[in-house]
Amino acid sequence: MKKLINDPNNVVQEMLEGFAAAHSGHVRLLGDLNVVVRRDGPVNGKVGLVSGGGSGHEPAHAGYVGAGMLDAACAGDVFASPSVGQILAAIKHVDSGSGVLLIIKNYTGDVLNFELAMDLARENEGVSVDKVIVSDDVSVDPSARTAGRRGIAGTIFIHKIAGARAEAGGTLHDVKASAETALKNLRSMGMALSPCTVPATGKPTFTLPEDEMEIGMGIHGEPGIKRTKIMGADQVAEALLSNITADMPLREGDEVALMTNGLGATPVMELYIMHRAASALLKDMGVAICAGYVGEYMTSLEMSGCSLTVLRLDDGLKSLLFAPSRTPAFVQI
Amino acid sequence: MKKLINDPNNVVQEMLEGFAAAHSGHVRLLGDLNVVVRRDGPVNGKVGLVSGGGSGHEPAHAGYVGAGMLDAACAGDVFASPSVGQILAAIKHVDSGSGVLLIIKNYTGDVLNFELAMDLARENEGVSVDKVIVSDDVSVDPSARTAGRRGIAGTIFIHKIAGARAEAGGTLHDVKASAETALKNLRSMGMALSPCTVPATGKPTFTLPEDEMEIGMGIHGEPGIKRTKIMGADQVAEALLSNITADMPLREGDEVALMTNGLGATPVMELYIMHRAASALLKDMGVAICAGYVGEYMTSLEMSGCSLTVLRLDDGLKSLLFAPSRTPAFVQI
């Protein structure tokens, strides 16, 4: 295991200290809870937005704390849910009387702990709390046999849409409604060329032969829908997009935002080659790409691979997507 | 070689097409020359800024084209200088009568081709052209036996400082003077844990045993100053910063910008752990960090490792650093 770390047991705390040092104009740490909050928060009269999840997905979620997006992000251990205590503290901190919306990625541990914290905040603290659950990954069969679809990089668009509505003075009901509209129009799918290694275990999360890739792989190395021989970028984009559009048909004239997200070790060059391929496929369908995002938005440590996310836009979503935001990892002017 | 590409011979062109598709609001391609220019350029009356270099360092340099930074970036093949023809076309395109400054990283091929293009533009086109050469990498002995110090991630600060001065209406002389002031106060040093593979060759640029790292390694895999057993992040930061401050002593009360730059495959988490370590060392010296930058600014395909860059600030540099910029990879509000 070759890593630029100190003690594997301290990676989350040290990462957050580095994060707070780098972005002290935007954020600060909430005590020693591994919770990142807006420096200028809580913002009076605004619905508070709390997200979070396991660490190892940086810049998610702390990178989206700031004006126009999240008020707090709770960081669990690597690939492990934040605790109920962390989430409860975040809810109490961001509440300024207008209520709090939780943005939860659909993993069993995350859902359990965020919902428990929600119940406690409601019952013991009298905070008005609601939730949305992000499950944008089309690679999972959402049948009764699974925990449902996973939440992956599309979550960043939910931070942005809900954040913009909250910043514009929306009520908790409004903010949740905007997030749900976005969720209905949001689909993602990822793929991997190579695994990552959790610092505390020192072992790769999976193995892939040198001539194979996995289509549909999750951000913790969860199995995808198929392993194949290495394909060209154009074919990979086609494989991901065809699954996305099979689940959410796009029509000529539709407008979308397209995100090509790197999982950690993928060269920026390759992300742009993937983005080119995905853009061309959408254009061939007569779909207009109103906004393109290429980079590392939700990673898996040093996993090699990428995900594509499509957010279908209407006028309401467009104006929320293009509203200003000012956070460490997502700036919209 | 596991890569998300199509034909290895087309990576640069396809990457640039993806780049232009993703950032069509900011930039466009200049014909089929692999030159990226400001969409709203050339800007009348403004000194034009041209940079570039080998590809494989994305987002450098196209990611810094836009308001407040570069007017054009020339992309060579992977790790190879752009041609004289590309550079000359960029110079002619961005010139609006106020002259053009070239920002050149100190590699033999880059310097040769940029200087040839400069001479041709002056003599045949009557364009007023000047240059600065970036050589921020302290790991190279700048003696007569070498081509001098290499230009690495600190180049982004030169784009920013020169760009802000140009945007504010500075003359060619002013813009060059600001860039030179920044150059005097700029030092970087990198390290690597693992190599990268140039698509066209399919072979790693170097090899490093599983338990070793190289301190001072260049962004094309050029040798550093020593190979050592794997060290902790705190020790690595100390090794890099001690070389930087040996070359540019910092005093209590000095103000700096600090950039922790990922080389391609380094997890974002680890970059923040490195940034924490470097920040702490600077604070121990009584140095104030006015601005922190953590992310992938100048990569080496999928090399694993990072570099640290310190820009010592005076009031003039501070106001140029914090002036607005709006480019795909560097937004300052």
XYZ file of C-alpha atoms in Angstrom:
666
model
C 0.000 0.000 0.000
C 1.620 3.213 -1.193
C -0.125 6.148 0.379
C 0.683 9.708 1.356
C -0.672 9.406 4.873
C 0.536 9.247 8.444
C -1.266 6.864 10.826
C -4.008 5.050 8.847
C -6.308 5.524 11.831
C -6.054 9.308 11.603
C -6.701 9.865 7.908
C -10.174 11.345 8.282
C -9.304 13.770 11.038
C -6.084 14.893 9.340
C -7.807 15.246 5.991
C -10.491 17.443 7.556
C -7.876 19.575 9.295
C -6.156 20.084 5.948
C -9.510 20.852 4.375
C -10.376 23.448 6.994
C -6.912 25.002 6.661
C -7.201 25.242 2.866
C -10.740 26.596 2.816
C -10.913 28.633 5.992
C -12.741 31.377 4.126
C -15.676 29.073 3.434
C -15.828 26.506 6.207
C -14.870 25.525 9.708
C -14.892 22.348 11.744
C -17.610 21.783 14.334
C -15.493 20.934 17.358
C -13.782 17.575 16.947
C -16.859 15.877 15.514
C -15.551 15.483 11.937
C -18.377 17.741 10.803
C -17.654 20.605 8.386
C -19.965 23.627 8.518
C -20.282 26.957 6.728
C -18.090 29.576 8.280
C -20.912 32.121 8.046
C -23.559 29.702 9.286
C -26.048 28.980 10.582
C -27.763 31.371 8.187
C -30.739 32.989 9.843
C -34.083 32.129 8.324
C -32.652 29.689 5.790
C -33.516 26.003 5.616
C -30.430 24.103 6.718
C -28.975 21.416 4.458
C -27.009 18.505 5.898
C -25.338 15.724 3.981
C -22.415 13.421 4.495
C -21.338 9.841 4.292
C -18.240 7.729 4.432
C -14.885 9.395 3.814
C -12.728 8.496 0.839
C -15.090 10.222 -1.617
C -13.495 13.667 -1.399
C -14.288 16.368 -2.306
C -17.694 14.905 -1.330
C -19.234 16.051 0.827
C -17.300 18.782 2.648
C -16.326 20.358 -0.674
C -19.953 21.326 -1.207
C -20.367 23.203 2.061
C -20.798 26.904 1.464
C -23.081 29.564 0.079
C -25.690 28.090 -2.236
C -25.144 24.453 -1.329
C -24.733 22.584 1.987
C -24.649 23.973 5.512
C -22.945 20.926 6.998
C -21.252 17.716 5.905
C -20.680 14.801 8.264
C -17.623 12.659 7.535
C -17.656 9.029 8.634
C -14.639 6.776 8.645
C -13.423 5.658 5.233
C -16.380 4.087 3.426
C -18.400 4.004 6.685
C -21.472 5.981 7.654
C -21.173 8.973 9.955
C -22.571 8.327 13.426
C -25.979 9.358 14.691
C -24.223 11.697 17.094
C -22.395 13.511 14.309
C -25.535 13.920 12.242
C -27.597 15.082 15.200
C -24.974 17.672 16.100
C -24.968 18.902 12.502
C -28.764 19.183 12.441
C -28.831 21.158 15.681
C -26.040 23.411 14.493
C -27.553 24.358 11.136
C -31.129 24.792 12.318
C -32.099 28.421 12.567
C -35.798 27.764 13.000
C -36.703 27.132 9.364
C -36.028 23.434 9.456
C -33.393 21.112 8.072
C -33.272 18.847 5.020
C -31.032 15.777 5.048
C -29.550 14.639 1.729
C -28.751 10.952 2.157
C -27.045 8.602 -0.276
C -28.891 5.297 -0.397
C -26.650 2.983 1.590
C -28.074 0.952 4.447
C -25.820 2.424 7.127
C -26.223 6.000 5.946
C -30.003 5.749 5.747
C -30.208 4.132 9.187
C -28.049 6.702 10.944
C -29.436 9.775 9.189
C -33.018 8.629 9.895
C -32.252 7.908 13.538
C -30.702 11.342 13.893
C -33.736 12.853 12.171
C -36.092 11.156 14.626
C -34.045 12.282 17.617
C -33.857 15.864 16.357
C -37.593 15.954 15.828
C -38.573 14.339 19.104
C -35.977 15.595 21.542
C -34.964 18.910 20.004
C -38.160 19.994 18.292
C -36.348 20.624 15.034
C -38.363 20.332 11.860
C -36.352 17.823 9.790
C -37.057 16.102 6.527
C -34.985 14.001 4.134
C -34.381 13.022 0.554
C -32.614 9.826 -0.425
C -30.389 9.863 -3.503
C -30.348 6.685 -5.579
C -29.096 7.766 -8.967
C -27.014 4.676 -9.862
C -28.893 2.803 -12.588
C -26.544 -0.167 -12.386
C -28.453 -1.662 -9.465
C -31.717 -3.470 -9.991
C -34.131 -1.615 -7.686
C -36.033 -4.766 -6.839
C -37.131 -6.101 -3.487
C -34.004 -8.250 -3.364
C -31.655 -5.280 -2.991
C -31.462 -2.234 -0.755
C -32.369 -0.258 -3.870
C -30.192 1.874 -6.039
C -27.025 3.404 -4.655
C -26.397 7.112 -4.445
C -23.328 8.219 -6.358
C -22.017 11.356 -8.082
C -25.456 12.699 -9.003
C -25.732 13.604 -5.328
C -23.740 16.751 -6.076
C -26.559 18.024 -8.294
C -28.993 17.469 -5.416
C -26.738 19.523 -3.139
C -26.769 22.248 -5.787
C -30.488 22.246 -6.582
C -31.664 22.027 -2.977
C -29.000 24.500 -1.910
C -30.089 27.074 -4.455
C -33.739 26.751 -3.441
C -32.838 27.128 0.232
C -30.600 30.108 -0.484
C -33.466 31.731 -2.396
C -35.651 31.547 0.698
C -37.597 28.362 -0.043
C -39.412 26.662 2.827
C -38.459 23.162 3.929
C -41.347 21.919 1.799
C -40.115 23.893 -1.225
C -36.534 22.729 -0.852
C -37.536 19.100 -0.556
C -39.845 19.447 -3.562
C -37.048 20.875 -5.724
C -34.692 18.109 -4.623
C -37.333 15.503 -5.479
C -37.917 17.006 -8.904
C -34.182 16.776 -9.521
C -34.065 13.202 -8.228
C -36.719 12.148 -10.728
C -34.563 13.519 -13.525
C -31.210 12.232 -12.315
C -29.359 9.103 -13.412
C -25.723 7.991 -13.093
C -23.579 5.003 -13.849
C -19.937 4.250 -13.163
C -17.197 1.877 -14.230
C -13.805 0.881 -12.897
C -10.460 -0.121 -14.300
C -8.744 -0.782 -10.994
C -9.589 -0.899 -7.298
C -8.750 1.265 -4.312
C -7.271 0.366 -0.946
C -8.822 1.438 2.346
C -5.927 2.746 4.489
C -6.907 0.845 7.641
C -7.053 -2.539 5.898
C -4.231 -2.077 3.399
C -5.902 -4.369 0.885
C -7.567 -3.607 -2.453
C -11.375 -3.652 -2.307
C -11.530 -6.013 -5.301
C -9.341 -7.383 -8.064
C -9.679 -6.970 -11.799
C -7.483 -8.732 -14.349
C -5.122 -6.498 -16.297
C -7.240 -6.796 -19.455
C -10.682 -6.278 -17.901
C -12.927 -3.462 -16.688
C -16.148 -3.524 -14.719
C -19.229 -1.675 -15.918
C -21.627 -0.428 -13.272
C -19.214 -0.682 -10.368
C -20.149 1.215 -7.204
C -18.053 3.828 -5.425
C -17.003 1.378 -2.713
C -16.168 -1.390 -5.181
C -19.664 -2.893 -5.144
C -20.184 -5.234 -8.092
C -21.414 -3.783 -11.340
C -23.504 -5.347 -14.051
C -20.741 -6.940 -16.077
C -17.034 -7.452 -16.454
C -15.698 -7.077 -19.951
C -12.423 -6.935 -21.779
C -11.049 -3.400 -21.913
C -13.103 -1.310 -24.327
C -12.351 2.019 -25.934
C -13.620 5.198 -24.291
C -16.341 5.653 -26.912
C -17.684 2.176 -26.208
C -17.522 2.691 -22.458
C -19.480 5.931 -22.759
C -22.047 4.150 -24.905
C -22.370 1.335 -22.355
C -22.956 3.767 -19.489
C -25.244 6.155 -21.361
C -27.369 3.398 -22.869
C -28.162 2.139 -19.373
C -28.952 5.663 -18.239
C -31.247 6.418 -21.164
C -32.912 2.992 -20.975
C -34.001 3.985 -17.478
C -34.733 7.640 -18.265
C -35.550 8.021 -21.949
C -34.361 11.281 -23.449
C -36.089 12.919 -26.387
C -34.964 15.284 -29.063
C -35.041 18.771 -27.627
C -34.436 17.691 -24.044
C -31.913 19.740 -22.109
C -29.503 18.159 -19.661
C -26.483 18.749 -17.466
C -23.744 16.167 -17.995
C -21.125 15.297 -15.392
C -18.087 13.141 -16.116
C -16.716 12.291 -12.687
C -13.300 10.808 -12.002
C -13.057 8.148 -9.301
C -9.619 9.162 -8.098
C -6.796 7.867 -10.272
C -8.140 8.571 -13.735
C -6.078 11.124 -15.669
C -7.908 14.378 -16.356
C -7.103 13.775 -20.023
C -9.139 10.572 -19.996
C -12.094 12.237 -18.293
C -12.264 14.743 -21.137
C -12.043 11.940 -23.713
C -15.001 10.283 -21.961
C -16.855 13.587 -21.823
C -16.348 14.063 -25.552
C -17.807 10.624 -26.227
C -20.815 11.128 -23.957
C -21.453 14.611 -25.353
C -21.415 13.292 -28.907
C -23.877 10.521 -28.078
C -26.286 12.972 -26.459
C -26.011 15.390 -29.358
C -26.754 12.539 -31.767
C -30.001 12.052 -29.869
C -30.842 15.732 -30.310
C -30.300 16.404 -26.608
C -28.833 19.791 -25.667
C -26.125 19.847 -22.995
C -26.672 23.089 -21.094
C -23.833 22.518 -18.661
C -20.847 20.189 -18.577
C -18.855 19.203 -15.504
C -15.601 17.258 -15.758
C -13.433 16.444 -12.774
C -13.329 14.711 -9.440
C -16.644 15.350 -7.706
C -17.169 12.073 -5.857
C -14.143 9.810 -5.738
C -13.296 6.390 -4.372
C -9.818 7.016 -3.003
C -7.471 5.969 -5.846
C -9.931 3.856 -7.797
C -9.408 4.204 -11.526
C -12.542 4.761 -13.557
C -15.323 7.256 -13.913
C -19.051 7.800 -13.779
C -21.435 9.662 -16.027
C -24.372 11.583 -14.582
C -27.245 13.062 -16.546
C -29.605 15.588 -14.961
C -32.558 16.358 -17.218
C -33.468 20.000 -16.860
C -36.642 22.014 -16.944
C -36.699 25.787 -16.544
C -36.991 25.535 -12.777
C -34.063 23.155 -12.392
C -32.008 25.194 -14.827
C -32.385 28.366 -12.838
C -31.476 26.537 -9.623
C -28.471 24.838 -11.235
C -27.176 28.156 -12.553
C -27.826 30.120 -9.359
C -24.605 31.259 -7.679
C -22.752 28.943 -5.341
C -19.470 29.423 -3.600
C -18.034 26.291 -2.065
C -14.554 24.738 -2.121
C -15.396 22.248 -4.892
C -18.273 23.825 -6.800
C -18.287 27.474 -7.752
C -21.047 28.891 -9.898
C -20.886 32.538 -10.810
C -1.839 -0.325 -19.978
C -5.356 0.311 -18.662
C -6.650 3.562 -20.064
C -9.979 5.146 -20.901
C -8.999 6.174 -24.391
C -9.691 5.297 -27.999
C -6.755 5.383 -30.426
C -3.589 6.354 -28.488
C -2.636 8.601 -31.389
C -5.780 10.701 -30.988
C -5.732 11.373 -27.255
C -4.791 15.047 -27.480
C -7.304 15.966 -30.143
C -10.126 14.026 -28.476
C -9.270 15.445 -25.073
C -9.408 18.979 -26.471
C -12.738 18.297 -28.164
C -14.109 17.089 -24.841
C -12.630 20.129 -23.159
C -14.208 22.525 -25.628
C -17.545 20.726 -25.298
C -17.481 20.910 -21.502
C -16.382 24.543 -21.299
C -17.955 26.078 -24.376
C -18.976 29.111 -22.339
C -15.333 29.981 -21.688
C -13.275 28.666 -24.571
C -13.171 27.482 -28.140
C -10.683 25.653 -30.321
C -8.635 27.567 -32.878
C -9.323 25.524 -35.993
C -7.705 22.105 -35.750
C -4.443 23.427 -34.326
C -4.849 22.000 -30.810
C -4.887 25.545 -29.512
C -7.540 26.612 -26.984
C -8.523 30.288 -26.927
C -10.902 32.495 -24.975
C -14.366 32.428 -26.436
C -14.652 36.206 -26.028
C -11.146 36.866 -27.312
C -9.093 38.471 -28.600
C -9.866 41.180 -26.059
C -9.364 44.594 -27.558
C -6.590 46.635 -26.014
C -5.487 43.890 -23.639
C -2.041 42.331 -23.609
C -2.467 38.772 -24.856
C -1.169 35.876 -22.773
C -0.108 32.614 -24.389
C 1.127 29.502 -22.633
C 1.144 25.793 -23.338
C 3.323 22.752 -23.310
C 3.093 19.023 -23.628
C -0.255 17.362 -23.022
C -0.808 14.981 -20.127
C -0.670 17.772 -17.539
C -4.364 18.623 -17.616
C -6.000 20.859 -16.584
C -2.776 22.698 -17.560
C -2.802 24.732 -19.621
C -6.179 24.941 -21.360
C -7.947 24.976 -17.993
C -6.484 28.411 -17.318
C -7.785 30.044 -20.481
C -10.443 32.627 -19.714
C -11.117 35.975 -18.149
C -8.307 37.039 -15.843
C -5.785 34.426 -16.940
C -4.631 33.113 -20.344
C -5.864 34.073 -23.804
C -4.528 30.923 -25.467
C -2.997 27.574 -24.558
C -1.096 25.451 -27.070
C -1.255 21.695 -26.517
C 1.602 19.553 -27.780
C 1.539 15.798 -27.955
C 1.765 13.993 -24.645
C 4.860 15.292 -22.838
C 6.081 16.999 -26.045
C 6.379 20.676 -26.858
C 3.775 22.383 -29.016
C 5.066 23.253 -32.478
C 6.304 26.633 -33.619
C 3.303 26.795 -35.946
C 0.831 26.313 -33.118
C 2.483 28.944 -30.967
C 2.757 31.434 -33.813
C -0.928 30.986 -34.653
C -1.819 31.560 -31.004
C 0.288 34.715 -30.845
C -1.300 36.134 -33.986
C -4.774 35.261 -32.768
C -4.513 36.858 -29.321
C -2.697 40.009 -30.405
C -4.978 43.002 -30.467
C -2.205 45.548 -30.841
C -1.076 45.716 -27.221
C 1.433 42.915 -27.507
C 1.693 39.360 -26.286
C 3.474 37.732 -23.354
C 4.534 34.086 -23.574
C 4.611 32.069 -20.358
C 7.025 29.200 -20.970
C 7.907 26.310 -18.689
C 11.634 25.737 -18.672
C 12.068 22.638 -20.823
C 14.467 22.669 -23.729
C 11.860 21.918 -26.403
C 9.307 24.362 -25.041
C 11.821 27.190 -24.768
C 13.149 26.530 -28.261
C 9.749 26.477 -29.948
C 8.223 29.363 -28.027
C 11.295 31.525 -28.708
C 11.299 30.659 -32.394
C 7.636 31.550 -32.626
C 8.343 34.776 -30.765
C 11.059 35.724 -33.238
C 8.856 34.942 -36.221
C 5.935 36.909 -34.801
C 8.162 39.909 -34.188
C 9.968 39.842 -37.498
C 7.326 38.687 -39.936
C 4.128 39.821 -38.274
C 5.264 42.921 -36.452
C 3.731 41.729 -33.204
C 5.261 42.985 -29.997
C 6.061 39.773 -28.108
C 7.930 39.126 -24.897
C 8.375 36.081 -22.661
C 8.875 34.834 -19.145
C 10.341 31.447 -18.352
C 9.021 29.562 -15.334
C 11.576 27.496 -13.416
C 10.019 26.985 -10.000
C 11.217 23.422 -9.306
C 13.910 23.634 -6.623
C 14.825 19.979 -7.016
C 17.102 20.721 -9.954
C 20.539 22.159 -9.451
C 20.496 25.324 -11.595
C 24.136 24.944 -12.535
C 25.793 25.148 -15.911
C 25.557 21.364 -16.228
C 21.755 21.346 -16.512
C 19.188 23.176 -18.609
C 18.246 24.924 -15.377
C 15.272 24.419 -13.175
C 12.106 22.909 -14.569
C 8.775 24.689 -14.604
C 6.066 22.834 -12.709
C 2.835 23.632 -10.879
C 3.885 27.127 -9.809
C 3.255 28.081 -13.437
C -0.444 28.390 -12.592
C 0.342 31.281 -10.241
C 2.196 33.009 -13.094
C -0.858 32.585 -15.321
C -2.925 34.142 -12.547
C -0.632 37.048 -11.667
C 0.179 38.015 -15.261
C -3.446 37.472 -16.265
C -4.751 39.790 -13.585
C -2.278 42.520 -14.526
C -3.216 42.208 -18.189
C -6.923 42.229 -17.386
C -6.417 45.399 -15.334
C -5.010 47.166 -18.387
C -1.288 46.736 -17.746
C 1.106 47.257 -20.647
C 3.270 44.415 -21.937
C 6.075 45.840 -19.802
C 3.823 45.932 -16.719
C 2.545 42.397 -17.241
C 6.022 40.992 -17.670
C 7.232 42.884 -14.602
C 4.442 41.444 -12.440
C 5.171 37.943 -13.722
C 8.860 38.398 -12.929
C 8.113 39.623 -9.437
C 6.025 36.511 -8.905
C 8.753 34.285 -10.371
C 11.271 35.629 -7.876
C 8.940 34.616 -5.062
C 7.864 31.241 -6.400
C 9.238 27.810 -5.489
C 7.876 24.283 -5.954
C 8.942 20.712 -5.377
C 7.291 17.403 -6.176
C 7.519 13.743 -5.290
C 6.194 10.524 -6.745
C 4.970 7.186 -5.463
C 4.367 5.591 -8.842
C 4.890 6.361 -12.529
C 2.595 7.171 -15.423
C 2.322 5.603 -18.842
C 2.351 7.641 -22.043
C -0.497 6.258 -24.195
C 1.529 6.026 -27.404
C 4.331 3.985 -25.821
C 2.294 1.929 -23.372
C 5.191 1.726 -20.932
C 5.698 3.341 -17.520
C 8.045 6.329 -17.578
C 10.083 4.857 -14.702
C 9.876 2.167 -12.063
C 9.852 2.516 -8.313
C 9.959 -0.421 -5.900
C 6.790 -1.002 -3.898
C 8.393 0.328 -0.701
C 10.060 3.437 -2.164
C 9.184 6.983 -3.192
C 11.167 9.604 -5.072
C 11.619 13.105 -3.723
C 12.029 15.884 -6.264
C 10.692 13.953 -9.227
C 9.683 16.007 -12.272
C 6.296 16.020 -13.979
C 7.534 13.829 -16.816
C 9.248 11.373 -14.514
C 12.581 13.209 -14.528
C 14.831 12.044 -11.687
C 14.510 13.752 -8.333
C 17.087 14.321 -5.661
C 16.698 11.064 -3.778
C 14.841 7.812 -3.509
C 13.818 6.824 -0.032
C 11.749 4.235 1.726
C 8.110 5.298 1.987
C 7.765 8.085 4.547
C 4.711 9.452 6.293
C 2.938 12.469 4.822
C 4.303 14.765 7.534
C 7.862 13.746 6.693
C 7.276 14.121 2.974
C 5.904 17.629 3.470
C 8.936 18.471 5.591
C 11.302 17.119 2.924
C 9.666 19.205 0.183
C 9.234 22.382 2.208
C 12.739 22.303 3.638
C 14.153 22.342 0.109
C 11.814 25.168 -0.843
C 12.703 27.295 2.166
C 16.419 26.533 1.843
C 16.211 28.170 -1.559
C 13.795 30.941 -0.609
C 14.080 31.641 3.115
C 10.807 32.622 4.743
C 10.648 34.845 7.775
C 8.164 35.274 10.552
C 5.404 37.530 9.281
C 5.803 36.553 5.637
C 2.597 35.920 3.737
C 2.294 33.144 1.170
C -0.066 31.237 -1.057
C 0.314 27.459 -0.708
C -0.660 24.994 -3.417
C -0.808 21.234 -2.868
C -1.051 19.798 -6.356
C -1.987 16.215 -7.175
C -0.085 14.529 -10.005
C -3.031 12.479 -11.251
C -3.677 9.364 -9.192
C -3.333 10.701 -5.684
C -6.561 10.530 -3.683
C -7.995 13.932 -2.803
C -7.930 12.762 0.815
C -4.151 12.407 0.695
C -3.700 15.850 -0.869
C -5.524 17.371 2.096
C -3.377 15.360 4.523
C -0.298 16.769 2.775
C -1.776 20.269 2.827
C -2.370 19.962 6.565
C 1.259 18.998 7.117
C 2.644 21.792 4.939
C 0.319 24.361 6.500
C 1.409 23.354 9.986
C 5.107 23.648 9.096
C 4.600 27.122 7.640
C 2.579 28.244 10.651
C 5.355 26.978 12.940
C 7.678 29.337 11.083
C 5.293 32.221 11.715
C 4.335 32.388 8.058
C 0.741 33.337 7.239
C -1.020 31.350 4.514
C -3.292 33.865 2.779
C -4.637 31.387 0.254
C -4.627 27.606 -0.013
C -5.136 25.576 -3.170
C -5.597 21.806 -3.074
C -6.358 19.722 -6.135
C -5.120 18.749 -9.557
C -3.627 21.839 -11.181
C -0.757 20.343 -13.171
C -0.819 16.578 -13.463
C 1.340 13.880 -15.015
C -1.323 11.589 -16.432
C -1.866 8.954 -13.706
C 1.357 9.515 -11.791
C 0.852 9.137 -8.063
C 2.374 11.854 -5.937
C 2.115 15.579 -5.401
C 3.958 18.838 -5.416
C 3.995 21.761 -3.044
C 4.238 25.331 -4.321
C 4.876 28.409 -2.233
C 4.291 31.901 -3.630
C 5.540 34.588 -1.279
C 3.203 37.556 -1.437
C 3.565 41.284 -1.184
C 0.599 43.651 -1.402
C 0.877 43.905 -5.169
C 0.968 40.157 -5.739
C -1.846 39.658 -3.258
C -4.169 41.988 -5.088
C -3.361 40.300 -8.416
C -3.808 36.818 -6.937
C -7.188 37.749 -5.498
C -8.427 39.615 -8.576
C -11.334 37.855 -10.284
C -10.690 35.080 -12.767
C -13.131 32.863 -14.558
C -11.549 29.882 -16.266
C -12.458 26.188 -16.368
C -9.910 25.201 -13.699
C -9.351 28.357 -11.661
C -12.206 30.531 -10.536
C -11.591 33.480 -8.256
C -14.561 35.529 -7.171
